[in-house]
CSV table of C-alpha atoms in Angstrom, one decimal:
chain,number,residue,atom,x,y,z
A,1,MET,CA,-11.2,51.4,-24.8
A,2,SER,CA,-9.3,49.8,-21.9
A,3,MET,CA,-5.5,49.8,-22.0
A,4,SER,CA,-3.4,47.0,-20.4
A,5,VAL,CA,-1.4,48.2,-17.4
A,6,SER,CA,1.5,46.2,-18.8
A,7,SER,CA,1.5,48.7,-21.7
A,8,TYR,CA,2.4,51.6,-19.4
A,9,SER,CA,6.0,52.6,-19.7
A,10,THR,CA,8.4,52.6,-16.7
A,11,THR,CA,9.6,55.9,-18.1
A,12,ALA,CA,7.2,58.6,-16.9
A,13,SER,CA,7.7,60.9,-19.8
A,14,SER,CA,6.9,58.2,-22.3
A,15,ASN,CA,3.4,57.8,-20.9
A,16,THR,CA,1.6,60.3,-23.2
A,17,THR,CA,-1.8,58.6,-23.6
A,18,ILE,CA,-4.1,56.4,-21.5
A,19,SER,CA,-6.4,54.4,-23.6
A,20,GLY,CA,-6.4,57.1,-26.3
A,21,THR,CA,-6.7,60.1,-23.9
A,22,ASN,CA,-3.9,62.6,-24.5
A,23,ILE,CA,-1.9,63.3,-21.3
A,24,ALA,CA,1.2,64.7,-23.0
A,25,GLU,CA,2.6,68.1,-22.1
A,26,ASN,CA,0.2,71.0,-22.7
A,27,CYS,CA,-2.8,68.6,-23.0
A,28,PRO,CA,-6.3,70.0,-22.2
A,29,ALA,CA,-6.9,70.1,-18.4
A,30,GLY,CA,-10.0,68.0,-18.8
A,31,ASN,CA,-8.0,65.2,-20.3
A,32,LEU,CA,-6.3,64.7,-16.9
A,33,ASN,CA,-9.6,64.0,-15.2
A,34,ASN,CA,-10.5,61.6,-17.9
A,35,ALA,CA,-7.1,60.0,-17.9
A,36,ILE,CA,-7.1,59.4,-14.1
A,37,ARG,CA,-10.6,57.8,-14.3
A,38,GLN,CA,-9.5,55.6,-17.3
A,39,MET,CA,-6.3,54.6,-15.5
A,40,MET,CA,-8.4,53.5,-12.5
A,41,ALA,CA,-10.6,51.5,-14.8
A,42,ASP,CA,-7.5,49.9,-16.5
A,43,ILE,CA,-6.0,48.9,-13.1
A,44,ARG,CA,-9.3,47.4,-11.9
A,45,THR,CA,-9.6,45.4,-15.1
A,46,GLU,CA,-6.1,44.0,-14.5
A,47,LEU,CA,-6.9,43.0,-10.9
A,48,THR,CA,-8.7,39.6,-10.7
A,49,ASP,CA,-11.0,38.7,-7.9
A,50,ALA,CA,-8.3,36.5,-6.5
A,51,VAL,CA,-5.8,39.3,-6.4
A,52,LEU,CA,-8.3,41.6,-4.7
A,53,THR,CA,-8.9,38.9,-2.1
A,54,LEU,CA,-5.2,38.9,-1.3
A,55,THR,CA,-4.9,42.7,-1.1
A,56,ALA,CA,-7.7,42.7,1.4
A,57,LYS,CA,-5.8,40.5,3.8
A,58,ALA,CA,-4.3,42.2,6.9
A,59,THR,CA,-1.4,39.8,7.6
A,60,VAL,CA,1.0,37.5,5.9
A,61,ALA,CA,-0.5,34.6,7.7
A,62,GLU,CA,-3.9,35.5,6.3
A,63,ILE,CA,-2.4,35.6,2.8
A,64,ARG,CA,-0.8,32.1,3.3
A,65,THR,CA,-4.2,30.8,4.4
A,66,ALA,CA,-5.9,32.2,1.3
A,67,LEU,CA,-3.3,30.7,-1.0
A,68,ASP,CA,-3.2,27.4,1.0
A,69,ALA,CA,0.5,27.9,1.2
A,70,LEU,CA,3.0,26.5,3.6
A,71,GLU,CA,4.9,28.8,6.0
A,72,ALA,CA,8.6,28.9,5.2
A,73,THR,CA,9.7,27.0,8.4
A,74,ALA,CA,13.1,25.5,8.8
A,75,ALA,CA,11.6,22.0,8.1
A,76,VAL,CA,10.1,23.2,4.8
A,77,GLU,CA,13.3,25.0,3.8
A,78,ALA,CA,15.3,21.8,4.5
A,79,ILE,CA,13.3,19.9,1.9
A,80,GLY,CA,13.4,22.8,-0.5
A,81,ALA,CA,17.2,22.9,-0.2
A,82,LEU,CA,17.6,19.4,-1.6
A,83,THR,CA,18.5,18.7,-5.2
A,84,PRO,CA,16.1,16.3,-6.8
A,85,ALA,CA,17.6,13.2,-8.5
A,86,ALA,CA,16.3,10.1,-10.1
A,87,ASP,CA,15.4,7.2,-7.8
A,88,ARG,CA,15.7,9.4,-4.7
A,89,VAL,CA,13.1,10.3,-2.1
A,90,PRO,CA,13.5,13.0,0.6
A,91,TYR,CA,13.3,12.2,4.3
A,92,TYR,CA,14.0,14.1,7.5
A,93,THR,CA,17.2,13.4,9.5
A,94,GLY,CA,16.2,15.8,12.3
A,95,ALA,CA,13.7,18.5,13.2
A,96,SER,CA,15.1,20.9,10.6
A,97,ALA,CA,17.4,18.7,8.4
A,98,ALA,CA,16.6,16.5,5.5
A,99,ALA,CA,18.4,14.2,3.1
A,100,LEU,CA,17.8,12.0,0.0
A,101,ALA,CA,17.4,8.2,0.3
A,102,THR,CA,17.6,5.8,-2.6
A,103,LEU,CA,14.3,4.5,-3.9
A,104,THR,CA,14.9,1.9,-6.6
A,105,SER,CA,12.4,0.9,-9.2
A,106,PHE,CA,11.9,-2.4,-7.5
A,107,ALA,CA,11.1,-0.6,-4.2
A,108,ARG,CA,8.4,1.4,-6.0
A,109,THR,CA,6.8,-1.9,-7.2
A,110,LEU,CA,6.5,-2.8,-3.6
A,111,LEU,CA,5.3,0.6,-2.4
A,112,ASP,CA,2.4,0.5,-4.8
A,113,ASP,CA,1.0,-2.8,-3.5
A,114,ALA,CA,-2.4,-2.3,-1.9
A,115,ASP,CA,-2.2,-5.1,0.7
A,116,ALA,CA,0.1,-7.7,2.4
A,117,ALA,CA,-0.9,-10.4,0.0
A,118,THR,CA,0.0,-8.4,-3.1
A,119,ALA,CA,3.3,-7.4,-1.4
A,120,ARG,CA,4.2,-11.0,-0.7
A,121,THR,CA,3.5,-11.8,-4.4
A,122,THR,CA,5.9,-9.0,-5.4
A,123,LEU,CA,8.6,-10.4,-3.0
A,124,GLY,CA,7.9,-14.0,-3.9
A,125,ALA,CA,7.5,-14.7,-0.2
A,126,LEU,CA,5.5,-17.5,1.4
A,127,GLY,CA,2.4,-16.4,3.3
A,128,VAL,CA,0.1,-18.2,5.7
A,129,ILE,CA,-3.4,-17.6,4.5
A,130,ALA,CA,-5.3,-19.8,7.0
A,131,ALA,CA,-4.5,-21.9,10.0
A,132,SER,CA,-5.9,-23.8,12.9
A,133,LEU,CA,-3.3,-24.8,15.4
A,134,GLY,CA,-5.3,-27.3,17.5
A,135,ASN,CA,-5.4,-31.1,17.4
A,136,PRO,CA,-6.4,-31.8,14.7
A,137,GLY,CA,-5.0,-28.8,12.9
A,138,TYR,CA,-3.8,-27.4,9.6
A,139,VAL,CA,-2.0,-24.6,7.9
A,140,LYS,CA,-2.4,-23.3,4.4
A,141,ILE,CA,0.7,-21.7,2.8
A,142,ASN,CA,0.6,-19.6,-0.3
A,143,ILE,CA,3.5,-20.1,-2.6
A,144,PRO,CA,3.5,-17.1,-5.1
A,145,SER,CA,3.1,-18.1,-8.8
A,146,ILE,CA,2.8,-21.8,-7.8
A,147,GLY,CA,-0.2,-22.5,-5.5
A,148,ILE,CA,-1.3,-23.3,-2.0
A,149,LEU,CA,0.4,-26.0,0.0
A,150,ILE,CA,-1.6,-27.5,2.9
A,151,LEU,CA,-0.2,-29.3,5.9
A,152,GLN,CA,-2.5,-31.1,8.3
A,153,TRP,CA,-2.1,-33.2,11.5
A,154,GLY,CA,-3.8,-34.9,14.3
A,155,THR,CA,-4.3,-38.0,16.4
A,156,VAL,CA,-7.0,-40.7,16.6
A,157,THR,CA,-7.6,-43.9,18.4
A,158,ALA,CA,-6.8,-46.9,16.3
A,159,VAL,CA,-9.1,-49.6,17.4
A,160,ALA,CA,-7.5,-53.1,17.7
A,161,ASN,CA,-7.9,-55.6,14.9
A,162,THR,CA,-10.1,-53.3,12.9
A,163,GLY,CA,-9.8,-53.7,9.1
A,164,SER,CA,-10.9,-50.2,8.1
A,165,GLN,CA,-11.1,-47.0,10.0
A,166,SER,CA,-11.1,-43.4,8.8
A,167,VAL,CA,-9.8,-39.9,9.5
A,168,THR,CA,-11.5,-36.8,8.2
A,169,TYR,CA,-9.2,-33.8,7.6
A,170,PRO,CA,-10.1,-30.6,9.4
A,171,THR,CA,-10.0,-28.8,6.0
A,172,GLU,CA,-10.3,-30.2,2.5
A,173,PHE,CA,-7.5,-30.4,0.1
A,174,SER,CA,-8.1,-29.1,-3.5
A,175,SER,CA,-6.4,-31.8,-5.5
A,176,PHE,CA,-4.7,-34.6,-3.5
A,177,SER,CA,-3.3,-35.6,-0.1
A,178,ILE,CA,-0.4,-37.8,1.1
A,179,PRO,CA,-1.0,-39.0,4.6
A,180,VAL,CA,1.7,-40.5,6.9
A,181,VAL,CA,0.7,-42.4,10.0
A,182,THR,CA,2.6,-43.9,13.0
A,183,GLY,CA,1.7,-45.5,16.3
A,184,GLY,CA,2.7,-48.6,18.3
A,185,LEU,CA,2.7,-50.6,21.4
A,186,ASN,CA,6.4,-51.4,21.7
A,187,GLN,CA,5.9,-55.0,20.7
A,188,THR,CA,8.5,-57.3,19.2
A,189,ASN,CA,6.2,-58.3,16.3
A,190,TYR,CA,6.2,-55.7,13.6
A,191,ASP,CA,2.5,-56.2,12.9
A,192,GLN,CA,1.8,-55.1,16.4
A,193,ASN,CA,3.4,-51.7,15.9
A,194,PHE,CA,2.7,-50.3,12.5
A,195,PRO,CA,-0.9,-49.2,11.5
A,196,ALA,CA,-1.1,-48.4,7.8
A,197,ALA,CA,-2.9,-45.7,5.9
A,198,TYR,CA,-4.6,-46.3,2.5
A,199,ALA,CA,-7.3,-44.8,0.2
A,200,SER,CA,-6.4,-41.2,0.7
A,201,SER,CA,-8.6,-38.5,-0.8
A,202,THR,CA,-9.0,-34.7,-0.6
A,203,THR,CA,-11.2,-35.1,2.5
A,204,GLY,CA,-9.4,-37.8,4.5
A,205,PHE,CA,-7.9,-41.3,4.5
A,206,ASN,CA,-8.5,-44.8,5.7
A,207,PHE,CA,-6.2,-46.9,7.9
A,208,VAL,CA,-6.0,-50.3,9.5
A,209,ASN,CA,-4.7,-51.5,12.9
A,210,PRO,CA,-3.6,-55.1,12.8
A,211,ALA,CA,-2.5,-55.1,16.5
A,212,ASP,CA,-4.4,-56.9,19.2
A,213,SER,CA,-4.6,-53.7,21.3
A,214,SER,CA,-5.9,-50.3,20.5
A,215,MET,CA,-3.4,-47.5,20.2
A,216,THR,CA,-3.1,-43.8,19.5
A,217,LEU,CA,-2.5,-43.1,15.8
A,218,PHE,CA,-0.4,-40.0,15.0
A,219,TRP,CA,-0.9,-38.7,11.5
A,220,ILE,CA,0.2,-36.0,9.2
A,221,ALA,CA,-0.9,-35.2,5.7
A,222,VAL,CA,0.5,-32.9,3.0
A,223,GLY,CA,-1.0,-31.9,-0.3
A,224,VAL,CA,-2.6,-29.2,-2.4
């Protein structure tokens, strides 16, 4: 029967048997052979394959590789010398020096965000999600927890004395739009200077130009 090596006494004289084999003073000579063989078997039983793999290595570096362990460099020791604390994270202040920085619970809610959009939501920050900066153009701005605000702009020729003309937005609003228009010919009569918008929708608006001459109409629309 195998005997655990941990059962061996550190006092030599107390080791009188090995797995039931008598090795006390004046024991039969044959018992010594049996005891040595049994002790070898006991030791081998205690040695796992992992331990035997390590004992076969020739250098400390090979043992570290087998254990997938880090070498005790100055940089590693600098981190190991720090005292952990709540809401703190280690960082290097030099090639072989480290310190702890504050990492609040709020900061952790930002660090676990997977992308910029999620981070903006955490911060409650506005974010441009689409834009076209031409003429006409538009920009879509995401307001966290509220919705998407759309701003559009452009110019169009307002034909003289035309009762109804239209502008189509470069991108469609979801719910409504509020257009504002301006233009003019620098005339003294107000009706020669102020085209007017009406009948706005999510896709565009209509306007009239009561002037006797065509002009450039400048427009801007805001909505959601």
